[in-house]
mmCIF file of C-alpha atoms and ligand atoms in Angstrom:
data_model
loop_
_atom_site.group_PDB
_atom_site.id
_atom_site.type_symbol
_atom_site.label_atom_id
_atom_site.label_comp_id
_atom_site.label_asym_id
_atom_site.label_seq_id
_atom_site.Cartn_x
_atom_site.Cartn_y
_atom_site.Cartn_z
ATOM 1 C CA MET A 746 64.596 -8.985 -1.760
ATOM 2 C CA ASN A 747 61.638 -7.203 -0.270
ATOM 3 C CA GLN A 748 58.514 -7.130 -2.322
ATOM 4 C CA HIS A 749 57.292 -3.704 -1.444
ATOM 5 C CA PHE A 750 56.710 -2.484 -4.938
ATOM 6 C CA SER A 751 53.010 -2.152 -5.655
ATOM 7 C CA SER A 752 51.521 -2.314 -9.088
ATOM 8 C CA ALA A 753 49.178 0.408 -10.257
ATOM 9 C CA GLY A 754 45.571 -0.236 -9.321
ATOM 10 C CA ALA A 755 42.914 -0.700 -11.945
ATOM 11 C CA THR A 756 40.486 2.129 -12.598
ATOM 12 C CA LEU A 757 37.385 1.886 -10.440
ATOM 13 C CA PRO A 758 34.000 2.265 -12.067
ATOM 14 C CA PRO A 759 32.566 5.787 -11.591
ATOM 15 C CA GLY A 760 30.668 6.227 -8.340
ATOM 16 C CA ASP A 761 32.447 3.341 -6.703
ATOM 17 C CA VAL A 762 33.223 3.723 -3.046
ATOM 18 C CA ALA A 763 36.688 3.385 -1.564
ATOM 19 C CA PRO A 764 37.081 0.527 0.898
ATOM 20 C CA ALA A 765 36.378 1.386 4.528
ATOM 21 C CA GLY A 766 39.499 2.450 6.362
ATOM 22 C CA ASP A 767 40.986 4.388 3.468
ATOM 23 C CA VAL A 768 40.871 8.132 3.993
ATOM 24 C CA VAL A 769 42.123 8.833 0.489
ATOM 25 C CA ARG A 770 42.201 6.653 -2.561
ATOM 26 C CA ILE A 771 43.774 7.919 -5.746
ATOM 27 C CA VAL A 772 43.313 5.920 -8.930
ATOM 28 C CA ASP A 773 45.440 6.400 -12.052
ATOM 29 C CA LEU A 774 45.610 10.169 -11.633
ATOM 30 C CA LYS A 775 47.011 12.283 -14.488
ATOM 31 C CA ARG A 776 47.723 15.973 -14.853
ATOM 32 C CA ARG A 777 49.920 17.506 -17.530
ATOM 33 C CA PHE A 778 51.061 21.042 -18.202
ATOM 34 C CA GLY A 779 51.618 21.434 -21.931
ATOM 35 C CA ARG A 780 54.002 18.615 -22.745
ATOM 36 C CA THR A 781 55.016 18.029 -19.109
ATOM 37 C CA PRO A 782 53.205 15.113 -17.467
ATOM 38 C CA ALA A 783 53.432 16.455 -13.894
ATOM 39 C CA VAL A 784 51.388 13.566 -12.492
ATOM 40 C CA ASP A 785 51.479 10.562 -14.774
ATOM 41 C CA GLY A 786 49.204 7.769 -13.568
ATOM 42 C CA VAL A 787 49.461 7.794 -9.788
ATOM 43 C CA SER A 788 47.505 5.236 -7.761
ATOM 44 C CA LEU A 789 47.788 5.587 -4.024
ATOM 45 C CA THR A 790 45.905 4.861 -0.834
ATOM 46 C CA VAL A 791 46.185 6.692 2.468
ATOM 47 C CA ARG A 792 44.890 4.484 5.285
ATOM 48 C CA LYS A 793 43.073 5.782 8.299
ATOM 49 C CA GLY A 794 45.429 6.774 11.112
ATOM 50 C CA GLU A 795 48.669 6.361 9.193
ATOM 51 C CA ILE A 796 51.386 8.815 8.259
ATOM 52 C CA LEU A 797 52.217 8.364 4.600
ATOM 53 C CA GLY A 798 55.328 10.132 3.364
ATOM 54 C CA ILE A 799 55.672 10.984 -0.312
ATOM 55 C CA ILE A 800 59.194 11.803 -1.322
ATOM 56 C CA GLY A 801 60.602 12.943 -4.618
ATOM 57 C CA ARG A 802 63.132 15.273 -6.107
ATOM 58 C CA SER A 803 62.206 18.797 -7.098
ATOM 59 C CA GLY A 804 59.828 18.702 -10.069
ATOM 60 C CA ALA A 805 58.719 15.117 -9.371
ATOM 61 C CA GLY A 806 55.066 16.197 -9.215
ATOM 62 C CA LYS A 807 54.537 16.261 -5.443
ATOM 63 C CA SER A 808 52.838 19.637 -5.222
ATOM 64 C CA THR A 809 50.671 18.959 -8.257
ATOM 65 C CA LEU A 810 49.506 15.716 -6.665
ATOM 66 C CA ILE A 811 48.639 17.477 -3.409
ATOM 67 C CA ARG A 812 46.899 20.304 -5.269
ATOM 68 C CA CYS A 813 44.712 17.761 -7.048
ATOM 69 C CA LEU A 814 43.889 16.281 -3.676
ATOM 70 C CA ASN A 815 42.707 19.517 -2.113
ATOM 71 C CA GLY A 816 40.854 20.543 -5.241
ATOM 72 C CA LEU A 817 43.136 23.418 -6.252
ATOM 73 C CA GLU A 818 44.103 21.611 -9.432
ATOM 74 C CA ARG A 819 41.841 19.673 -11.778
ATOM 75 C CA PRO A 820 43.268 16.350 -12.933
ATOM 76 C CA ASP A 821 43.038 15.441 -16.618
ATOM 77 C CA ALA A 822 42.170 11.847 -15.811
ATOM 78 C CA GLY A 823 41.790 9.456 -12.910
ATOM 79 C CA GLN A 824 39.821 9.522 -9.695
ATOM 80 C CA ILE A 825 40.256 10.746 -6.137
ATOM 81 C CA PHE A 826 38.113 9.497 -3.274
ATOM 82 C CA VAL A 827 38.121 11.257 0.085
ATOM 83 C CA GLU A 828 36.473 9.177 2.802
ATOM 84 C CA GLY A 829 34.850 7.120 0.091
ATOM 85 C CA ARG A 830 33.402 10.060 -1.881
ATOM 86 C CA GLU A 831 34.715 10.798 -5.327
ATOM 87 C CA ILE A 832 35.817 14.423 -5.545
ATOM 88 C CA THR A 833 36.996 14.441 -9.138
ATOM 89 C CA GLY A 834 34.379 16.059 -11.317
ATOM 90 C CA LEU A 835 32.600 17.860 -8.479
ATOM 91 C CA SER A 836 31.540 21.470 -8.964
ATOM 92 C CA GLU A 837 33.318 24.163 -6.980
ATOM 93 C CA ARG A 838 30.292 24.397 -4.668
ATOM 94 C CA ASP A 839 30.100 20.673 -3.993
ATOM 95 C CA LEU A 840 33.845 20.599 -3.365
ATOM 96 C CA GLN A 841 33.653 23.068 -0.462
ATOM 97 C CA PRO A 842 32.411 20.707 2.264
ATOM 98 C CA LEU A 843 34.894 18.033 1.167
ATOM 99 C CA ARG A 844 37.764 20.505 1.234
ATOM 100 C CA ARG A 845 36.989 21.105 4.879
ATOM 101 C CA ARG A 846 37.757 17.452 5.535
ATOM 102 C CA ILE A 847 41.344 18.224 4.579
ATOM 103 C CA GLY A 848 43.618 20.472 6.642
ATOM 104 C CA MET A 849 46.864 21.722 5.185
ATOM 105 C CA ILE A 850 50.163 23.090 6.424
ATOM 106 C CA PHE A 851 52.707 24.877 4.274
ATOM 107 C CA GLN A 852 56.425 25.537 4.035
ATOM 108 C CA HIS A 853 55.931 29.282 4.582
ATOM 109 C CA PHE A 854 53.106 28.896 7.125
ATOM 110 C CA ASN A 855 50.666 31.194 5.231
ATOM 111 C CA LEU A 856 49.404 32.967 8.365
ATOM 112 C CA LEU A 857 47.502 36.253 8.190
ATOM 113 C CA SER A 858 49.839 38.853 9.651
ATOM 114 C CA ALA A 859 47.072 41.320 10.592
ATOM 115 C CA LYS A 860 45.289 38.722 12.729
ATOM 116 C CA THR A 861 46.180 37.405 16.156
ATOM 117 C CA VAL A 862 47.298 33.830 16.639
ATOM 118 C CA GLU A 863 43.880 32.866 17.991
ATOM 119 C CA ASP A 864 42.061 34.484 15.053
ATOM 120 C CA ASN A 865 44.355 32.702 12.605
ATOM 121 C CA VAL A 866 43.558 29.383 14.243
ATOM 122 C CA ALA A 867 39.820 30.108 14.360
ATOM 123 C CA LEU A 868 39.606 31.268 10.742
ATOM 124 C CA PRO A 869 38.392 27.949 9.265
ATOM 125 C CA LEU A 870 35.590 27.957 11.837
ATOM 126 C CA LYS A 871 34.611 31.502 10.960
ATOM 127 C CA ILE A 872 34.319 30.399 7.350
ATOM 128 C CA GLU A 873 32.081 27.581 8.574
ATOM 129 C CA GLY A 874 29.899 30.158 10.352
ATOM 130 C CA ARG A 875 30.576 28.974 13.906
ATOM 131 C CA SER A 876 29.796 31.258 16.835
ATOM 132 C CA LYS A 877 32.502 33.405 18.346
ATOM 133 C CA ALA A 878 32.374 31.536 21.664
ATOM 134 C CA GLU A 879 32.798 28.230 19.891
ATOM 135 C CA ARG A 880 35.664 29.573 17.790
ATOM 136 C CA LEU A 881 37.591 30.911 20.740
ATOM 137 C CA ALA A 882 37.076 27.774 22.791
ATOM 138 C CA ARG A 883 38.350 25.602 19.959
ATOM 139 C CA ALA A 884 41.316 27.930 19.309
ATOM 140 C CA ALA A 885 42.279 27.798 22.998
ATOM 141 C CA GLU A 886 42.066 24.005 23.000
ATOM 142 C CA LEU A 887 44.241 23.732 19.876
ATOM 143 C CA LEU A 888 46.812 26.276 21.013
ATOM 144 C CA ASP A 889 47.145 24.255 24.181
ATOM 145 C CA LEU A 890 47.625 21.103 22.105
ATOM 146 C CA VAL A 891 50.466 22.674 20.083
ATOM 147 C CA GLY A 892 52.096 24.236 23.148
ATOM 148 C CA LEU A 893 51.240 27.876 22.449
ATOM 149 C CA ALA A 894 48.620 28.588 25.112
ATOM 150 C CA ASP A 895 50.531 31.737 26.084
ATOM 151 C CA LYS A 896 50.538 33.193 22.543
ATOM 152 C CA THR A 897 46.801 33.524 22.006
ATOM 153 C CA LYS A 898 46.834 37.308 21.530
ATOM 154 C CA ALA A 899 50.231 37.525 19.841
ATOM 155 C CA TYR A 900 50.680 38.448 16.173
ATOM 156 C CA PRO A 901 52.546 36.140 13.791
ATOM 157 C CA ALA A 902 55.399 38.615 13.309
ATOM 158 C CA SER A 903 56.441 38.149 16.945
ATOM 159 C CA LEU A 904 56.747 34.368 16.612
ATOM 160 C CA SER A 905 59.681 32.143 15.633
ATOM 161 C CA GLY A 906 59.410 29.899 12.573
ATOM 162 C CA GLY A 907 58.659 26.882 14.721
ATOM 163 C CA GLN A 908 55.931 28.742 16.598
ATOM 164 C CA LYS A 909 54.416 29.939 13.315
ATOM 165 C CA GLN A 910 54.242 26.348 12.095
ATOM 166 C CA ARG A 911 52.563 25.336 15.367
ATOM 167 C CA VAL A 912 49.925 27.975 14.684
ATOM 168 C CA GLY A 913 49.634 26.577 11.150
ATOM 169 C CA ILE A 914 49.068 23.096 12.572
ATOM 170 C CA ALA A 915 46.458 24.358 15.045
ATOM 171 C CA ARG A 916 44.630 26.169 12.242
ATOM 172 C CA ALA A 917 44.750 23.088 10.009
ATOM 173 C CA LEU A 918 43.099 21.056 12.778
ATOM 174 C CA ALA A 919 40.413 23.627 13.654
ATOM 175 C CA ALA A 920 37.641 22.108 11.543
ATOM 176 C CA ARG A 921 38.495 18.555 12.696
ATOM 177 C CA PRO A 922 39.730 17.326 9.320
ATOM 178 C CA ALA A 923 39.968 13.676 8.374
ATOM 179 C CA LEU A 924 43.330 14.277 6.738
ATOM 180 C CA LEU A 925 46.249 16.615 7.287
ATOM 181 C CA LEU A 926 48.297 17.478 4.212
ATOM 182 C CA SER A 927 51.794 18.748 4.721
ATOM 183 C CA ASP A 928 53.747 20.158 1.774
ATOM 184 C CA GLU A 929 57.376 20.602 2.864
ATOM 185 C CA ALA A 930 56.159 21.951 6.217
ATOM 186 C CA THR A 931 59.577 21.720 7.847
ATOM 187 C CA SER A 932 61.735 22.748 4.885
ATOM 188 C CA ALA A 933 62.110 26.334 6.110
ATOM 189 C CA LEU A 934 63.030 25.311 9.666
ATOM 190 C CA ASP A 935 66.371 24.533 11.306
ATOM 191 C CA PRO A 936 67.077 20.895 12.277
ATOM 192 C CA GLU A 937 66.140 21.249 15.923
ATOM 193 C CA THR A 938 62.866 23.046 15.186
ATOM 194 C CA THR A 939 62.170 20.475 12.473
ATOM 195 C CA ARG A 940 62.499 17.708 15.034
ATOM 196 C CA SER A 941 60.133 19.430 17.445
ATOM 197 C CA ILE A 942 57.499 19.996 14.731
ATOM 198 C CA LEU A 943 57.808 16.386 13.550
ATOM 199 C CA SER A 944 57.415 15.113 17.061
ATOM 200 C CA LEU A 945 54.320 17.306 17.483
ATOM 201 C CA LEU A 946 52.846 15.836 14.282
ATOM 202 C CA LYS A 947 53.568 12.302 15.457
ATOM 203 C CA ASP A 948 52.021 13.112 18.814
ATOM 204 C CA ILE A 949 48.846 14.451 17.190
ATOM 205 C CA ASN A 950 48.752 11.416 14.893
ATOM 206 C CA GLN A 951 48.867 9.118 17.903
ATOM 207 C CA LYS A 952 46.658 11.140 20.264
ATOM 208 C CA LEU A 953 43.914 12.052 17.811
ATOM 209 C CA GLY A 954 44.409 9.226 15.325
ATOM 210 C CA LEU A 955 44.817 11.891 12.658
ATOM 211 C CA THR A 956 45.772 10.654 9.199
ATOM 212 C CA ILE A 957 48.690 12.571 7.689
ATOM 213 C CA LEU A 958 49.964 12.780 4.127
ATOM 214 C CA LEU A 959 53.365 14.360 4.194
ATOM 215 C CA ILE A 960 55.244 15.577 1.155
ATOM 216 C CA THR A 961 58.947 16.172 1.423
ATOM 217 C CA HIS A 962 62.255 15.946 -0.376
ATOM 218 C CA GLU A 963 64.015 14.986 2.884
ATOM 219 C CA MET A 964 64.373 11.319 3.837
ATOM 220 C CA GLU A 965 65.144 12.294 7.412
ATOM 221 C CA VAL A 966 61.602 13.664 7.770
ATOM 222 C CA ILE A 967 60.163 10.380 6.533
ATOM 223 C CA ARG A 968 62.470 8.296 8.689
ATOM 224 C CA THR A 969 61.419 10.233 11.773
ATOM 225 C CA ILE A 970 57.632 9.994 11.544
ATOM 226 C CA ALA A 971 56.213 8.174 8.530
ATOM 227 C CA ASP A 972 54.751 4.676 8.619
ATOM 228 C CA ARG A 973 54.800 4.167 4.876
ATOM 229 C CA ILE A 974 56.710 5.809 2.062
ATOM 230 C CA ALA A 975 55.928 6.306 -1.601
ATOM 231 C CA VAL A 976 58.661 7.541 -3.920
ATOM 232 C CA LEU A 977 57.477 9.818 -6.711
ATOM 233 C CA ASP A 978 59.603 10.399 -9.778
ATOM 234 C CA ALA A 979 58.596 12.093 -13.020
ATOM 235 C CA GLY A 980 54.952 11.913 -11.963
ATOM 236 C CA ARG A 981 54.966 8.208 -11.148
ATOM 237 C CA ILE A 982 55.156 6.176 -7.955
ATOM 238 C CA ILE A 983 58.301 4.132 -8.491
ATOM 239 C CA GLU A 984 58.527 2.505 -5.087
ATOM 240 C CA GLU A 985 56.253 2.078 -2.097
ATOM 241 C CA GLY A 986 56.291 0.245 1.221
ATOM 242 C CA PRO A 987 56.825 0.387 4.992
ATOM 243 C CA VAL A 988 59.538 2.924 5.754
ATOM 244 C CA TRP A 989 61.916 0.449 7.355
ATOM 245 C CA SER A 990 61.710 -1.948 4.433
ATOM 246 C CA VAL A 991 62.352 0.712 1.783
ATOM 247 C CA PHE A 992 65.257 2.049 3.839
ATOM 248 C CA ALA A 993 66.645 -1.458 4.221
ATOM 249 C CA ASP A 994 66.372 -2.405 0.578
ATOM 250 C CA PRO A 995 65.701 0.460 -1.822
ATOM 251 C CA GLN A 996 64.691 -0.911 -5.229
ATOM 252 C CA SER A 997 65.354 2.076 -7.446
ATOM 253 C CA GLU A 998 68.307 4.303 -8.201
ATOM 254 C CA VAL A 999 66.226 7.394 -7.393
ATOM 255 C CA THR A 1000 65.381 6.046 -3.926
ATOM 256 C CA ARG A 1001 69.005 5.145 -3.301
ATOM 257 C CA SER A 1002 70.064 8.608 -4.295
ATOM 258 C CA LEU A 1003 67.407 10.235 -2.062
ATOM 259 C CA LEU A 1004 68.655 8.015 0.765
ATOM 260 C CA GLY A 1005 72.254 8.902 -0.061
ATOM 261 C CA GLY A 1006 72.778 11.431 2.689
ATOM 262 C CA ILE A 1007 71.547 9.224 5.498
ATOM 263 C CA ARG A 1008 72.825 5.806 4.432
ATOM 264 C CA PRO A 1009 76.110 4.835 6.087
ATOM 265 C CA GLN A 1010 79.140 5.149 3.830
ATOM 266 C CA LEU A 1011 82.595 3.666 4.147
ATOM 267 C CA PRO A 1012 84.889 6.337 5.608
ATOM 268 C CA ALA A 1013 87.171 7.815 2.954
ATOM 269 C CA ALA A 1014 90.197 7.003 5.118
ATOM 270 C CA ILE A 1015 89.526 3.299 4.572
ATOM 271 C CA ALA A 1016 88.441 3.512 0.943
ATOM 272 C CA GLY A 1017 91.627 5.493 0.254
ATOM 273 C CA ARG A 1018 93.747 2.514 1.268
ATOM 274 C CA PHE A 1019 92.247 -0.086 -1.018
ATOM 275 C CA ALA A 1020 95.018 -2.064 -2.738
ATOM 276 C CA ARG A 1021 94.796 -4.906 -5.214
ATOM 277 C CA SER A 1022 97.304 -6.946 -3.228
ATOM 278 C CA GLY A 1023 95.373 -6.567 0.043
ATOM 279 C CA ARG A 1024 94.528 -9.758 1.929
ATOM 280 C CA GLU A 1025 91.716 -8.375 4.025
ATOM 281 C CA ALA A 1026 88.434 -7.819 2.228
ATOM 282 C CA ILE A 1027 86.223 -4.914 3.242
ATOM 283 C CA LEU A 1028 82.574 -5.905 2.964
ATOM 284 C CA ARG A 1029 79.468 -3.786 3.063
ATOM 285 C CA ILE A 1030 76.691 -5.768 4.750
ATOM 286 C CA ASP A 1031 73.165 -4.355 4.692
ATOM 287 C CA ILE A 1032 70.875 -6.076 7.137
ATOM 288 C CA ALA A 1033 67.341 -5.580 8.416
ATOM 289 C CA GLY A 1034 64.629 -7.388 10.313
ATOM 290 C CA GLU A 1035 65.390 -11.031 11.080
ATOM 291 C CA ALA A 1036 68.941 -10.918 9.686
ATOM 292 C CA ALA A 1037 69.768 -8.054 12.053
ATOM 293 C CA ARG A 1038 68.413 -9.895 15.098
ATOM 294 C CA ARG A 1039 70.520 -13.036 14.876
ATOM 295 C CA PRO A 1040 74.145 -13.437 16.032
ATOM 296 C CA LEU A 1041 75.264 -13.199 12.429
ATOM 297 C CA LEU A 1042 78.942 -12.468 12.978
ATOM 298 C CA GLN A 1043 79.348 -15.284 15.450
ATOM 299 C CA GLU A 1044 77.634 -17.676 13.044
ATOM 300 C CA LEU A 1045 79.866 -16.465 10.234
ATOM 301 C CA ALA A 1046 83.051 -17.048 12.215
ATOM 302 C CA ALA A 1047 81.879 -20.565 13.064
ATOM 303 C CA ALA A 1048 81.023 -21.360 9.440
ATOM 304 C CA VAL A 1049 84.042 -19.904 7.654
ATOM 305 C CA PRO A 1050 87.259 -19.619 9.670
ATOM 306 C CA GLY A 1051 88.905 -16.242 9.424
ATOM 307 C CA ARG A 1052 89.639 -13.019 11.205
ATOM 308 C CA TYR A 1053 86.656 -10.707 11.230
ATOM 309 C CA ARG A 1054 86.473 -7.201 12.553
ATOM 310 C CA LEU A 1055 83.930 -4.437 12.418
ATOM 311 C CA VAL A 1056 85.472 -1.338 10.849
ATOM 312 C CA HIS A 1057 82.429 0.924 10.635
ATOM 313 C CA GLY A 1058 78.640 0.985 10.703
ATOM 314 C CA GLY A 1059 75.771 0.342 13.034
ATOM 315 C CA ILE A 1060 72.153 -0.666 13.466
ATOM 316 C CA ASP A 1061 69.382 1.904 13.464
ATOM 317 C CA HIS A 1062 65.795 1.253 14.519
ATOM 318 C CA ILE A 1063 63.051 2.454 12.201
ATOM 319 C CA GLN A 1064 59.485 1.793 13.324
ATOM 320 C CA GLY A 1065 60.998 -0.608 15.850
ATOM 321 C CA GLU A 1066 62.698 -2.694 13.152
ATOM 322 C CA PRO A 1067 66.481 -3.019 13.122
ATOM 323 C CA VAL A 1068 67.955 -1.655 9.879
ATOM 324 C CA GLY A 1069 71.653 -1.207 9.453
ATOM 325 C CA THR A 1070 74.875 -1.421 7.573
ATOM 326 C CA LEU A 1071 78.064 -3.047 8.809
ATOM 327 C CA PHE A 1072 81.457 -2.595 7.208
ATOM 328 C CA LEU A 1073 83.382 -5.731 8.003
ATOM 329 C CA GLY A 1074 87.040 -6.531 7.532
ATOM 330 C CA ALA A 1075 87.353 -10.214 6.594
ATOM 331 C CA ALA A 1076 90.710 -11.956 6.345
ATOM 332 C CA THR A 1077 89.895 -15.492 5.235
ATOM 333 C CA PRO A 1078 92.000 -18.398 3.939
ATOM 334 C CA ALA A 1079 92.734 -18.034 0.218
ATOM 335 C CA GLY A 1080 89.717 -18.666 -1.985
ATOM 336 C CA ARG A 1081 87.137 -18.692 0.793
ATOM 337 C CA LEU A 1082 85.811 -15.147 0.524
ATOM 338 C CA ALA A 1083 83.012 -16.348 -1.768
ATOM 339 C CA GLU A 1084 81.835 -18.640 1.039
ATOM 340 C CA VAL A 1085 81.567 -15.648 3.347
ATOM 341 C CA VAL A 1086 79.440 -13.800 0.817
ATOM 342 C CA ASP A 1087 77.235 -16.844 0.186
ATOM 343 C CA PHE A 1088 76.825 -17.451 3.910
ATOM 344 C CA LEU A 1089 75.655 -13.903 4.593
ATOM 345 C CA ASN A 1090 73.418 -13.753 1.520
ATOM 346 C CA ALA A 1091 71.763 -17.004 2.548
ATOM 347 C CA ARG A 1092 70.795 -15.381 5.860
ATOM 348 C CA GLY A 1093 69.056 -12.413 4.294
ATOM 349 C CA ALA A 1094 71.943 -9.927 4.384
ATOM 350 C CA ARG A 1095 72.993 -8.077 1.250
ATOM 351 C CA VAL A 1096 76.719 -8.174 0.781
ATOM 352 C CA GLU A 1097 79.102 -6.278 -1.417
ATOM 353 C CA VAL A 1098 82.880 -6.661 -1.491
ATOM 354 C CA LEU A 1099 84.066 -3.069 -1.649
ATOM 355 C CA GLY A 1100 87.801 -3.695 -1.923
ATOM 356 C CA HIS A 1101 90.858 -5.051 -0.138
ATOM 357 C CA VAL A 1102 93.368 -3.573 2.259
ATOM 358 C CA THR A 1103 96.841 -4.799 3.101
ATOM 359 C CA ASP A 1104 96.964 -4.035 6.812
ATOM 360 C CA ASP A 1105 94.729 -2.731 9.583
ATOM 361 C CA VAL A 1106 93.162 0.590 8.742
HETATM 362 N N1 ADP B 556 51.126 25.621 -13.119
HETATM 363 C C1 ADP B 556 52.079 25.000 -13.810
HETATM 364 N N2 ADP B 556 52.340 25.318 -15.102
HETATM 365 C C2 ADP B 556 53.279 24.689 -15.827
HETATM 366 N N3 ADP B 556 54.050 23.688 -15.353
HETATM 367 C C3 ADP B 556 53.859 23.322 -14.069
HETATM 368 C C4 ADP B 556 52.874 23.945 -13.238
HETATM 369 N N4 ADP B 556 52.931 23.369 -12.019
HETATM 370 C C5 ADP B 556 53.892 22.424 -12.078
HETATM 371 N N5 ADP B 556 54.443 22.379 -13.309
HETATM 372 C C6 ADP B 556 55.499 21.443 -13.734
HETATM 373 O O1 ADP B 556 55.102 20.138 -13.365
HETATM 374 C C7 ADP B 556 56.197 19.399 -12.857
HETATM 375 C C8 ADP B 556 55.930 19.001 -11.417
HETATM 376 O O2 ADP B 556 55.908 20.147 -10.596
HETATM 377 P P1 ADP B 556 55.572 20.097 -9.033
HETATM 378 O O3 ADP B 556 54.305 19.348 -8.847
HETATM 379 O O4 ADP B 556 55.616 21.475 -8.522
HETATM 380 O O5 ADP B 556 56.793 19.239 -8.464
HETATM 381 P P2 ADP B 556 57.409 19.158 -6.970
HETATM 382 O O6 ADP B 556 56.418 19.725 -6.022
HETATM 383 O O7 ADP B 556 57.680 17.698 -6.790
HETATM 384 O O8 ADP B 556 58.687 19.932 -7.011
HETATM 385 C C9 ADP B 556 57.418 20.298 -13.012
HETATM 386 O O9 ADP B 556 58.042 19.980 -14.233
HETATM 387 C C10 ADP B 556 56.811 21.678 -13.046
HETATM 388 O O10 ADP B 556 57.634 22.563 -13.763
HETATM 389 MG MG1 MG B 557 56.608 21.236 -4.530
#
C-alpha cells in the first residue's frame, strides 16, 4: 500500500509565516453556504515550481476553494498564506497587491471582445499603471511565448478556442505572478487543443519555473501535466500524493471512480466468457514502480509452474514511473492459484482473480 494520504495540518498561530518554498499554504479552510459546507476543513500546500492538480466531481468545492484563494470569496474559518503572507482577514485594499501575485485562467477565457489581443494581454499592467511602451513590450514577449506573435492586433472573436486560451495564459502571466490558477481551463476545448494547451502550460512551468494550481474534473488533464494530485470530495481532501502513486493505488472509491475512464478494464469479450468450470484464471495485476521494473512474469513462471499468457493490458509511464495493469491468464495445477496470488502480492503487485475461462479467449 502506498502511504500518500496526508492528515490535516494543525492550525498555525495567527501571523505565522509559511515555510520557505511554499507558494500557497492553506490551513483548515472552511466556507459554507447556508447548510452546504462547500469547503470543509481543507489543508493544502502548493510548493514552488510544482503543478498541483485538484480533482473532484461537480459540486466538490473546487471553485469555492479557488475563489477563497484569489480573494473573491471570504472563508468562514482557516488561513491562507500566499508567499508566506496571510491573506485571510485582509481588507479589500490590502488584498489588491497580493491578488496580483496570482494569475488566473478560466474555462470560458473571459477576454474583452472590444479589445485587441495585445490590449487584453496588457490589461493587468495597465491596472498596475505601467507605461504604454512597457505594456506593449511585455505583451509582445508573452504572445511570442504562447505562439501568437502574429495575432497581436487581432480581436478575440477571430480566434479559435485554443488561441483564446493562449491569450488568457499570456494575460495571466503579464504581471509576473507567483502562482497561476487554472479553473477547468481546458474543459471547453477539444482533445487535441486540450493537449496543446496542457503542453504549453507544462512548458511555461519548466521554462519559467511557474507554480500552477490546476482545478479539473478530468483525470487525463492531471495525468498529462501535474506533479501532485489532491482529490476533493464534499469539501474535503480525501486523498493526496504524487500523481503516479495515486494512479497506481487509489485509496478511495471516489478516486477510483474518477480514474474509471482511464484505468484499463478487462475487455467485455473476455468477461463475457467467464464460467465456473473454467480451468484458466483471469487475473488483474496492478503494478507500479519497482514491481513494474522487474521480470515479474518470468519469476512467477519459475516459482509456480503453469501456463501464463497476457490477455490484455500494458504499462504506462507517469512522471517517468511505470504504472500499469496486466490481465493475465493463468492455468496452474489444481490448488496452486493461491500461490500465484501470494507470489505477486509479495512482490508489490496488487492482484485480483476476476474469473475463470474454459478455453482460450
Ligand atoms: N454562491 C453560492 N451560493 C450557494 N451555494 C453555493 C455557492 N457557490 C457554491 N455553492 C455550493 O457549494 C458547493 C460547492 O460548489 P463549487 O465550489 O462550485 O464546486 P465545484 O467547483 O467543485 O463544482 C455546491 O454544493 C454548490 O452548490
Ligand atoms: Mg467549479
